[in-house]
Rosetta silent file (secondary structure, phi, psi, omega in degrees, C-alpha in Angstrom):
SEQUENCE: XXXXXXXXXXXXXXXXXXXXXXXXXXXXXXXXXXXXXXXXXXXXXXXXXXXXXXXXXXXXXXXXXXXXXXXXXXXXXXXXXXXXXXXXXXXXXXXXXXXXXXXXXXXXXXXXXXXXXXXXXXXXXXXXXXXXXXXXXXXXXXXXXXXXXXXXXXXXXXXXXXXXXXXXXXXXXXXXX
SCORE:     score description
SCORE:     0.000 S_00000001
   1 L     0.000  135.433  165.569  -12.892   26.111  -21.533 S_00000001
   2 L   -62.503  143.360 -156.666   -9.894   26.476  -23.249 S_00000001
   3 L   -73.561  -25.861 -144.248   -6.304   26.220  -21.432 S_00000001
   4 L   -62.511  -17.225 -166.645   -5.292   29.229  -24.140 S_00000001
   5 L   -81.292  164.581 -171.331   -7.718   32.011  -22.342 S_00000001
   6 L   -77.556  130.805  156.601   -5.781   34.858  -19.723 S_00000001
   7 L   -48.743  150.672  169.869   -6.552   34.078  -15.588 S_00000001
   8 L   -64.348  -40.231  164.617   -8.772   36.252  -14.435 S_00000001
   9 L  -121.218  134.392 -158.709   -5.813   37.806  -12.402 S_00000001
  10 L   -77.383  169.157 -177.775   -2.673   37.980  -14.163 S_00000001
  11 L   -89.817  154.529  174.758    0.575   36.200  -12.013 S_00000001
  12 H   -55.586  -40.064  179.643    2.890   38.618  -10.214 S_00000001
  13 H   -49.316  -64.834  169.439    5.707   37.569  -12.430 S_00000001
  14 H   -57.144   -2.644  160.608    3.616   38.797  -15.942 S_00000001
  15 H  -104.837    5.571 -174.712    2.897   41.862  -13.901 S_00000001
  16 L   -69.146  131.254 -165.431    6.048   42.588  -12.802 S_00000001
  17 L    69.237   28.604  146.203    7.366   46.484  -13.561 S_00000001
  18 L  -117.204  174.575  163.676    3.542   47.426  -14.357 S_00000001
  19 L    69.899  -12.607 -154.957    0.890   48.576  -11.975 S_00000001
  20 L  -100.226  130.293  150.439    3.533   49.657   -9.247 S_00000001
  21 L   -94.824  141.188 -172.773    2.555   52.957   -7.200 S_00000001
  22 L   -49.775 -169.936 -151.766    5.094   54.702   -5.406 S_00000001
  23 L   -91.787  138.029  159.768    5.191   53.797   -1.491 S_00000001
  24 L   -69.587  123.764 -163.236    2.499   55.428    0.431 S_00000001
  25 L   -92.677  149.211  174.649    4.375   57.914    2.520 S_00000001
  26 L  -114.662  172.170 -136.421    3.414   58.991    6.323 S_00000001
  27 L   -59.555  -28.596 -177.600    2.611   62.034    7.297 S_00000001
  28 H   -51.112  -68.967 -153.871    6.751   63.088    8.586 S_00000001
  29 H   -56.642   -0.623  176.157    7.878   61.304    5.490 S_00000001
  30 H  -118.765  -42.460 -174.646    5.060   63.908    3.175 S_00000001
  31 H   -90.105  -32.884  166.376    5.714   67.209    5.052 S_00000001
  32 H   -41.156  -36.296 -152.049    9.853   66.160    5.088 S_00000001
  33 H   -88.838  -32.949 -178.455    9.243   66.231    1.241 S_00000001
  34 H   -65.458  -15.218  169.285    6.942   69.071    0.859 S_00000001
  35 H   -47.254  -66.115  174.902    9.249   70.769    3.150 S_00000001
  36 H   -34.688  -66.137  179.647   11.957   70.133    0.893 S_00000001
  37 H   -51.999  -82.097 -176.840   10.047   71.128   -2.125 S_00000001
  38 H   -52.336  -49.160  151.295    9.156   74.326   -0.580 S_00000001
  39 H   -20.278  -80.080  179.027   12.747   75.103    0.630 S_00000001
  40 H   -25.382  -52.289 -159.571   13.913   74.462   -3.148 S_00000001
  41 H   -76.298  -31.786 -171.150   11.269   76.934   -4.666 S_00000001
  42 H   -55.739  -56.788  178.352   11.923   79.326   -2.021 S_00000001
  43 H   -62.906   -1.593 -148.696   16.174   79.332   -3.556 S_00000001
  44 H  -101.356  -70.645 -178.209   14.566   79.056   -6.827 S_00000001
  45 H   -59.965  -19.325 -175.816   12.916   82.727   -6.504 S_00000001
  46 L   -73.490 -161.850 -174.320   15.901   84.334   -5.021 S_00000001
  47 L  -154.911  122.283  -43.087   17.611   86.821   -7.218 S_00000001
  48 L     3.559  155.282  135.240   19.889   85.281   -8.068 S_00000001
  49 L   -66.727  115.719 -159.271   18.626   82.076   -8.048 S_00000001
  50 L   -95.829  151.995  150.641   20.994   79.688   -5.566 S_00000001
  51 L  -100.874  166.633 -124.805   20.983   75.754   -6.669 S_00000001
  52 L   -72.254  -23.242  170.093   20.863   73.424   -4.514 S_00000001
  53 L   -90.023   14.995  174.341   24.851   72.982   -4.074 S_00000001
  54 L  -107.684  -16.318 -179.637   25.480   76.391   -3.561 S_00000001
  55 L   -64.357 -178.711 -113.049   23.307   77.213   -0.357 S_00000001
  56 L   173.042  174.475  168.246   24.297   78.136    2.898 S_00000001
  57 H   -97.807  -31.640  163.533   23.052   78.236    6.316 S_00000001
  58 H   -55.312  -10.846  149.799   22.378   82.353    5.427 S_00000001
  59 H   -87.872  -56.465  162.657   19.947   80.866    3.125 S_00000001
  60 H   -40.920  -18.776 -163.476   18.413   78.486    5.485 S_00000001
  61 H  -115.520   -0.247  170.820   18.012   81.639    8.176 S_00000001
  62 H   -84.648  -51.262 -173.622   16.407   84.138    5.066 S_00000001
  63 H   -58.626  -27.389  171.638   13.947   81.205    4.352 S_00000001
  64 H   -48.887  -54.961 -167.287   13.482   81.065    8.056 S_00000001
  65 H   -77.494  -72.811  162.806   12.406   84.826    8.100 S_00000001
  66 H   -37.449  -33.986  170.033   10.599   84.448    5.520 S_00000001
  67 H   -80.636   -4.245 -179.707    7.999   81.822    6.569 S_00000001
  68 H   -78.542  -59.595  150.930    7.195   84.633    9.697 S_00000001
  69 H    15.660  -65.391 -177.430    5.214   86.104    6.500 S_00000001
  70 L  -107.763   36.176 -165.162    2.814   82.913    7.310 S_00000001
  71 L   -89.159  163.619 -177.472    3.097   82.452   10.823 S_00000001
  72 L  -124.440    9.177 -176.422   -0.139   82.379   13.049 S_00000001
  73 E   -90.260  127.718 -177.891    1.870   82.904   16.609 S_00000001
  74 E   -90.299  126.129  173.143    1.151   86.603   17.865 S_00000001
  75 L  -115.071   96.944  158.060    4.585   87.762   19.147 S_00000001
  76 L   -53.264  140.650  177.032    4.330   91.387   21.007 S_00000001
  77 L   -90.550  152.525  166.778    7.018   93.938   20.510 S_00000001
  78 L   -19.390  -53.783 -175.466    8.617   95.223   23.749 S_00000001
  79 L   -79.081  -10.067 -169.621    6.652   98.338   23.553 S_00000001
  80 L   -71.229  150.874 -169.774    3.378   96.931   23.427 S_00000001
  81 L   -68.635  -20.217 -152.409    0.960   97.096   26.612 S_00000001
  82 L   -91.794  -34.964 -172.870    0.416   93.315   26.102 S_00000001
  83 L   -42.583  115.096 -162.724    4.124   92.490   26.157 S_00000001
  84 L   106.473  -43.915 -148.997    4.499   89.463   28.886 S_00000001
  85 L   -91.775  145.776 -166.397    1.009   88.963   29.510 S_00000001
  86 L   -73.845  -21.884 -154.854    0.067   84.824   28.207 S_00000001
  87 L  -155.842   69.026  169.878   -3.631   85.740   27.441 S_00000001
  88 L   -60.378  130.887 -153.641   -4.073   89.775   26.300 S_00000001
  89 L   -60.508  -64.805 -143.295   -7.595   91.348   27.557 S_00000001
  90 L  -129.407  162.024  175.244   -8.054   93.160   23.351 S_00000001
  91 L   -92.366  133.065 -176.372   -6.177   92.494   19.951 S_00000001
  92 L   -97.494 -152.368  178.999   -2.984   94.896   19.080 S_00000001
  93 L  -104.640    0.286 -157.267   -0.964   95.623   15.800 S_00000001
  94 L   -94.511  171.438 -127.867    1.938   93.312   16.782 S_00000001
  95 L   -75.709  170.201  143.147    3.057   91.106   13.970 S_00000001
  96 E   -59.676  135.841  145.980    1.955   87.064   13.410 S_00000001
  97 E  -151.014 -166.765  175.263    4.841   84.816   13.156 S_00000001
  98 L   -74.481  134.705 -163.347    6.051   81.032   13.104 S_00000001
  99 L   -85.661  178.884 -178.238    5.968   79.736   16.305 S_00000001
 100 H   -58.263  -55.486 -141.150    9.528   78.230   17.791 S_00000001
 101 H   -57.935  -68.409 -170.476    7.777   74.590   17.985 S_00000001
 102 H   -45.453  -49.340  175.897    6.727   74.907   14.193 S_00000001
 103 H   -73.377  -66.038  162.124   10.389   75.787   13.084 S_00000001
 104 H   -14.743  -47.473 -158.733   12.521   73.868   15.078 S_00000001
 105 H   -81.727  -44.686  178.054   10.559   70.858   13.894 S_00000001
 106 H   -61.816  -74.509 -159.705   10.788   72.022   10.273 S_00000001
 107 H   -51.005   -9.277  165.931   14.811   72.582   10.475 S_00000001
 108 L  -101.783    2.664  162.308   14.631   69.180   11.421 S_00000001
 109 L   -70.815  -76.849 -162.161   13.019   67.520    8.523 S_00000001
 110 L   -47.291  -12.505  146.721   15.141   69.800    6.195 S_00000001
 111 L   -76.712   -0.328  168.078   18.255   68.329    8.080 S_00000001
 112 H   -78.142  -71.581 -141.747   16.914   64.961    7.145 S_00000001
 113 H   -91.421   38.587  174.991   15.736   65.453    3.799 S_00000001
 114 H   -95.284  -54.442 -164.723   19.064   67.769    3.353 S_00000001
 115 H   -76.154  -15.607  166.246   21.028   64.344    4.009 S_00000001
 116 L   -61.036  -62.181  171.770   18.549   62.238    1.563 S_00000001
 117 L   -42.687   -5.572 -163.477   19.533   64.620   -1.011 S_00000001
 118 L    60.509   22.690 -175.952   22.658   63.711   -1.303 S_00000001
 119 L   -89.198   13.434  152.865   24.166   67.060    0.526 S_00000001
 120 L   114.284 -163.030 -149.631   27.027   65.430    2.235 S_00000001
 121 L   -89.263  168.291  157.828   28.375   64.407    5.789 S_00000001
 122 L   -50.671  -63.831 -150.779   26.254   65.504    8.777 S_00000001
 123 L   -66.383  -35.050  173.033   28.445   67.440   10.150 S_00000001
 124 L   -93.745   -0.520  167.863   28.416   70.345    6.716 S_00000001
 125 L   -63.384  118.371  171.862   24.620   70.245    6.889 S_00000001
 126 H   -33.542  -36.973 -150.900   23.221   73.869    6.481 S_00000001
 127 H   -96.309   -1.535  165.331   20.115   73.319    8.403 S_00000001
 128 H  -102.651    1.954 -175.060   22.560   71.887   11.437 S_00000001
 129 L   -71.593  154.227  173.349   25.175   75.129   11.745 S_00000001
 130 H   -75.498    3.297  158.001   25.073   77.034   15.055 S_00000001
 131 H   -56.054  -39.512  176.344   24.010   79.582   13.182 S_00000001
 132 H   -70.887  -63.839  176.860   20.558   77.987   12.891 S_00000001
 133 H   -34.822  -34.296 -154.413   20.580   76.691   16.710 S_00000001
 134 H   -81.332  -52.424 -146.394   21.295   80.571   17.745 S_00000001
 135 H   -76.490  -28.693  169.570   18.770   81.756   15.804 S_00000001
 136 H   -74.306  -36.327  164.540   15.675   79.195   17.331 S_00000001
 137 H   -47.057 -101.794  179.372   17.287   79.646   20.503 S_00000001
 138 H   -17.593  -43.886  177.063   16.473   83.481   20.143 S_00000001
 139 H   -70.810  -37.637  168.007   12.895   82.776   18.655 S_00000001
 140 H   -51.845  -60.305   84.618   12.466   80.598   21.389 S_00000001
 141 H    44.091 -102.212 -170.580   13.808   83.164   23.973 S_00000001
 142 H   -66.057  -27.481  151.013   11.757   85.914   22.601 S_00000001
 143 H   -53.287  -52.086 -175.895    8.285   84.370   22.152 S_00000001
 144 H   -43.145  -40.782 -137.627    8.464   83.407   25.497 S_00000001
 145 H   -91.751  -38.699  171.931    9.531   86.615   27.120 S_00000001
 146 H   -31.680  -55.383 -148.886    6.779   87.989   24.584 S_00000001
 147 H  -111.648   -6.184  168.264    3.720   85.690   25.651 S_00000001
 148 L    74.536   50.841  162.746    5.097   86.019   29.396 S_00000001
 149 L  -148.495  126.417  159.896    6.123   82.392   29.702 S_00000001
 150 L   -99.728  139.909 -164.788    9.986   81.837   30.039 S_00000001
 151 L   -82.064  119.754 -172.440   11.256   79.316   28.876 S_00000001
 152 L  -138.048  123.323  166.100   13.250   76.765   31.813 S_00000001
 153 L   -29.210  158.795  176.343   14.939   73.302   30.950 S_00000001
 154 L   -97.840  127.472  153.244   12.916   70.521   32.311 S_00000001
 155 L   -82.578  134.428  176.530   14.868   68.686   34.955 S_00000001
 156 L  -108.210  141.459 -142.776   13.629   65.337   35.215 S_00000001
 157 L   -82.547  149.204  141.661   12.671   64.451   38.728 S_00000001
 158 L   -63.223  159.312 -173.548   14.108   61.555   40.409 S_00000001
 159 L  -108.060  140.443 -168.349   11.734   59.240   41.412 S_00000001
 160 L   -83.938  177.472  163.633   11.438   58.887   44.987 S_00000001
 161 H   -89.315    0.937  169.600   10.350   56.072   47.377 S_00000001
 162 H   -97.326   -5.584  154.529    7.419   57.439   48.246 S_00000001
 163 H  -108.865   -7.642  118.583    6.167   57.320   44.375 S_00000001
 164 H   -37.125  -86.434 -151.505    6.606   53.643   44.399 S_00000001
 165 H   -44.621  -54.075 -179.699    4.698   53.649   46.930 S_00000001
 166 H   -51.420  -19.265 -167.302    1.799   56.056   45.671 S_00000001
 167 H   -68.482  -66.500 -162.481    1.859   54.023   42.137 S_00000001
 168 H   -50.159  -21.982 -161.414    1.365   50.602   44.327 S_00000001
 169 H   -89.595  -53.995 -161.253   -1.650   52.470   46.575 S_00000001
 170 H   -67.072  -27.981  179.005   -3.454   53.498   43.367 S_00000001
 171 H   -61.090  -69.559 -153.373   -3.148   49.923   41.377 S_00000001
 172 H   -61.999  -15.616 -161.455   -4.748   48.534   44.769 S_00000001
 173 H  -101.038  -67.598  172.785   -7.406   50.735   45.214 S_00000001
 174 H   -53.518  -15.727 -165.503   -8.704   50.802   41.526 S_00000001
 175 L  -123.253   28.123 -165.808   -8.340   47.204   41.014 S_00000001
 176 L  -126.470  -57.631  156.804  -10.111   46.404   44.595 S_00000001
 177 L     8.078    0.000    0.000  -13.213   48.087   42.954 S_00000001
């Protein structure tokens, strides 16, 4: 054999800048971008059309409203017989919408991939004004009161000395077996 023939696999240095695929992204890091993406087209369509250094948090809370459009959470209106109850008997007229969980989580990619973007200090991010907070507070608020679950901070319990104890009873008992 000749020294003159190509390795079967070339060295990373003669492959270097070919062959490379982008990073494989995980799943936050793919819905942050498609988020993103979709946020864009959505300012893209408005009429005007805003770019991307002209938006607001009044843009962030239309696109909000907008996305109720594809929501799958049944929210009851006041008047409805169903209003309050967690598990209604028959199906009504009252609307679909995005549940709190789903947005909330989305305004927080889009304050990530706001700050990716080059849009500036934390502190001037759209998708972080209390305008945004009030309004998932209220969606929050009003699902609840909707679906008959109110919503109550979690206090987190101290732990007593009598839950030592119960921990230490259960280890012994299962591992006594």
């Amino acid at each position: 054999m000749s020294s003159n023939n190509q390795p079967d696999h070339p060295s990373s240095s003669s492959n270097a800048g070919h062959n490379k695929s982008p990073p494989q992204l995980n799943r936050y890091e793919s819905q942050k971008r498609r988020d993103w993406n979709t946020f864009l087209q959505y300012l893209r369509t408005l009429n005007p059309p805003v770019k991307f250094s002209q938006f607001d948090d009044t843009h962030a809370l239309s696109f909000l409203n907008y996305l109720d459009q594809f929501g799958k959470t049944k929210v009851h209106h006041q008047a409805c017989v169903f209003f309050g109850q967690p598990d209604p008997p028959s199906p009504c007229t009252c609307p679909l919408k995005q549940a709190w969980g789903s947005l909330d989580a989305l305004i927080g990619r889009l304050r990530a991939a706001y700050e990716e973007h080059g849009g500036g200090s934390s502190d001037r991010n759209p998708f972080g004004n209390e305008s945004i907070r009030i309004h998932l507070k209220k969606v929050r608020e009003s699902q609840g009161k909707a679906r008959g679950i109110p919503f109550r901070k979690k206090n987190k319990r101290k732990k007593t000395k009598n839950d030592v104890v119960a921990v230490k009873k259960k280890i012994s008992n299962t591992s006594g077996s």
